[in-house]
Short mmCIF file of the C-alpha atoms (twelve columns), coordinates in Angstrom:
data_MODEL
# 
_entry.id   MODEL 
# 
loop_
_atom_site.group_PDB 
_atom_site.id 
_atom_site.type_symbol 
_atom_site.label_atom_id 
_atom_site.label_alt_id 
_atom_site.label_comp_id 
_atom_site.label_asym_id 
_atom_site.label_seq_id 
_atom_site.Cartn_x 
_atom_site.Cartn_y 
_atom_site.Cartn_z 
_atom_site.pdbx_PDB_model_num 
ATOM 1  C CA . MET A 1  -12.149 -6.679 6.990   1 
ATOM 2  C CA . THR A 2  -14.444 -5.271 5.003   1 
ATOM 3  C CA . HIS A 3  -17.116 -7.117 6.689   1 
ATOM 4  C CA . ALA A 4  -15.760 -5.259 9.860   1 
ATOM 5  C CA . LEU A 5  -15.985 -1.721 8.130   1 
ATOM 6  C CA . THR A 6  -19.807 -2.713 6.862   1 
ATOM 7  C CA . ILE A 7  -20.876 -3.597 10.284  1 
ATOM 8  C CA . ALA A 8  -19.197 -0.322 12.102  1 
ATOM 9  C CA . ALA A 9  -20.751 1.622  9.277   1 
ATOM 10 C CA . THR A 10 -24.312 0.529  9.406   1 
ATOM 11 C CA . ALA A 11 -24.134 0.797  13.215  1 
ATOM 12 C CA . THR A 12 -26.993 2.858  14.924  1 
ATOM 13 C CA . SER A 13 -26.609 5.469  17.742  1 
ATOM 14 C CA . GLY A 14 -28.840 3.240  19.771  1 
ATOM 15 C CA . ALA A 15 -26.615 0.212  18.911  1 
ATOM 16 C CA . VAL A 16 -23.022 2.215  20.202  1 
ATOM 17 C CA . GLN A 17 -24.828 3.525  23.292  1 
ATOM 18 C CA . GLY A 18 -26.374 -0.106 24.068  1 
ATOM 19 C CA . VAL A 19 -22.461 -1.390 23.599  1 
ATOM 20 C CA . THR A 20 -21.095 1.664  25.448  1 
ATOM 21 C CA . THR A 21 -23.202 1.345  28.452  1 
ATOM 22 C CA . SER A 22 -23.049 -2.623 28.720  1 
ATOM 23 C CA . PHE A 23 -18.992 -2.539 28.718  1 
ATOM 24 C CA . ILE A 24 -19.677 0.848  31.409  1 
ATOM 25 C CA . GLY A 25 -21.977 -1.226 32.829  1 
ATOM 26 C CA . GLN A 26 -19.238 -4.065 33.921  1 
ATOM 27 C CA . GLY A 27 -17.333 -1.346 36.201  1 
ATOM 28 C CA . ILE A 28 -13.746 -0.368 35.307  1 
ATOM 29 C CA . LEU A 29 -12.895 -2.999 33.602  1 
ATOM 30 C CA . GLY A 30 -15.227 -2.791 31.060  1 
ATOM 31 C CA . THR A 31 -14.332 0.871  30.752  1 
ATOM 32 C CA . LEU A 32 -10.953 0.257  30.126  1 
ATOM 33 C CA . ALA A 33 -11.555 -2.419 27.801  1 
ATOM 34 C CA . LEU A 34 -14.160 0.091  25.552  1 
ATOM 35 C CA . VAL A 35 -11.466 2.560  25.903  1 
ATOM 36 C CA . ALA A 36 -8.836  -0.412 24.101  1 
ATOM 37 C CA . ILE A 37 -11.152 -0.976 21.993  1 
ATOM 38 C CA . ALA A 38 -11.371 2.334  20.922  1 
ATOM 39 C CA . PHE A 39 -8.286  2.526  20.731  1 
ATOM 40 C CA . PHE A 40 -6.821  0.174  18.370  1 
ATOM 41 C CA . PHE A 41 -9.771  0.670  16.011  1 
ATOM 42 C CA . PHE A 42 -8.390  4.263  15.564  1 
ATOM 43 C CA . ALA A 43 -4.978  2.854  15.265  1 
ATOM 44 C CA . TRP A 44 -6.016  0.474  13.040  1 
ATOM 45 C CA . LYS A 45 -7.556  2.806  11.078  1 
ATOM 46 C CA . ARG A 46 -4.720  4.910  10.753  1 
ATOM 47 C CA . GLU A 47 -2.442  2.294  9.994   1 
ATOM 48 C CA . ALA A 48 -4.661  1.121  7.207   1 
ATOM 49 C CA . THR A 49 -4.966  4.651  5.814   1 
ATOM 50 C CA . ARG A 50 -1.076  4.809  6.076   1 
ATOM 51 C CA . ALA A 51 -0.347  1.570  4.336   1 
ATOM 52 C CA . ASP A 52 -2.654  3.016  1.225   1 
ATOM 53 C CA . ALA A 53 -0.860  5.840  0.869   1 
ATOM 54 C CA . GLU A 54 2.606   3.921  0.907   1 
ATOM 55 C CA . ARG A 55 0.645   1.840  -1.640  1 
ATOM 56 C CA . ALA A 56 0.412   4.455  -3.901  1 
ATOM 57 C CA . ALA A 57 3.705   5.825  -3.909  1 
ATOM 58 C CA . LYS A 58 5.290   2.988  -4.892  1 
ATOM 59 C CA . ASP A 59 2.526   1.953  -7.425  1 
ATOM 60 C CA . ASP A 60 3.952   5.639  -8.213  1 
ATOM 61 C CA . LEU A 61 7.504   5.109  -8.456  1 
ATOM 62 C CA . VAL A 62 7.184   1.424  -10.475 1 
ATOM 63 C CA . LYS A 63 5.275   3.856  -12.713 1 
ATOM 64 C CA . GLU A 64 8.140   6.717  -13.411 1 
ATOM 65 C CA . PHE A 65 10.340  3.191  -13.600 1 
ATOM 66 C CA . LEU A 66 8.628   1.786  -16.267 1 
ATOM 67 C CA . ASP A 67 8.925   4.673  -17.999 1 
ATOM 68 C CA . LYS A 68 12.130  6.307  -17.807 1 
ATOM 69 C CA . VAL A 69 14.409  3.280  -17.210 1 
ATOM 70 C CA . VAL A 70 12.887  0.963  -19.647 1 
ATOM 71 C CA . PRO A 71 12.617  2.713  -22.930 1 
ATOM 72 C CA . SER A 72 16.583  3.997  -21.927 1 
ATOM 73 C CA . LEU A 73 17.759  -0.265 -21.287 1 
ATOM 74 C CA . THR A 74 15.976  -1.243 -24.755 1 
ATOM 75 C CA . GLU A 75 17.987  1.565  -26.308 1 
ATOM 76 C CA . SER A 76 21.095  0.716  -25.199 1 
ATOM 77 C CA . THR A 77 20.167  -2.977 -25.793 1 
ATOM 78 C CA . ARG A 78 19.661  -2.142 -29.275 1 
ATOM 79 C CA . ALA A 79 22.856  0.078  -28.954 1 
ATOM 80 C CA . ILE A 80 25.319  -2.427 -28.019 1 
ATOM 81 C CA . ARG A 81 23.776  -5.380 -30.537 1 
ATOM 82 C CA . GLU A 82 24.388  -2.754 -33.304 1 
ATOM 83 C CA . PHE A 83 28.024  -2.383 -31.886 1 
ATOM 84 C CA . LEU A 84 28.463  -6.119 -31.821 1 
ATOM 85 C CA . ASP A 85 27.043  -6.882 -35.274 1 
ATOM 86 C CA . ARG A 86 29.670  -3.987 -36.733 1 
ATOM 87 C CA . THR A 87 32.813  -5.414 -34.805 1 
ATOM 88 C CA . ARG A 88 31.489  -8.836 -36.344 1 
ATOM 89 C CA . ASN A 89 31.337  -7.544 -39.731 1 
ATOM 90 C CA . ASP A 90 34.817  -5.536 -40.074 1 
ATOM 91 C CA . ARG A 91 36.692  -8.996 -39.138 1 
# 
């Protein structure tokens, strides 16, 4: 995936124009193929951006969970252990 981005980033204006001319030179099918490639490239790029945003939101949620819930669970476990110890000692 990153290899394709590297190739796309290093493409010069002349290279892009040459590829475009080659596709358009094939007639209506070449033009449709060029439009389809452009559409799918931008759709893929949009999806990758969305996935990155979702991943960042998930990471924030996990961090919040670890910061808030885990200490509460630890404290409740300590309280239950203390309660059980006192109950056993009262027998």
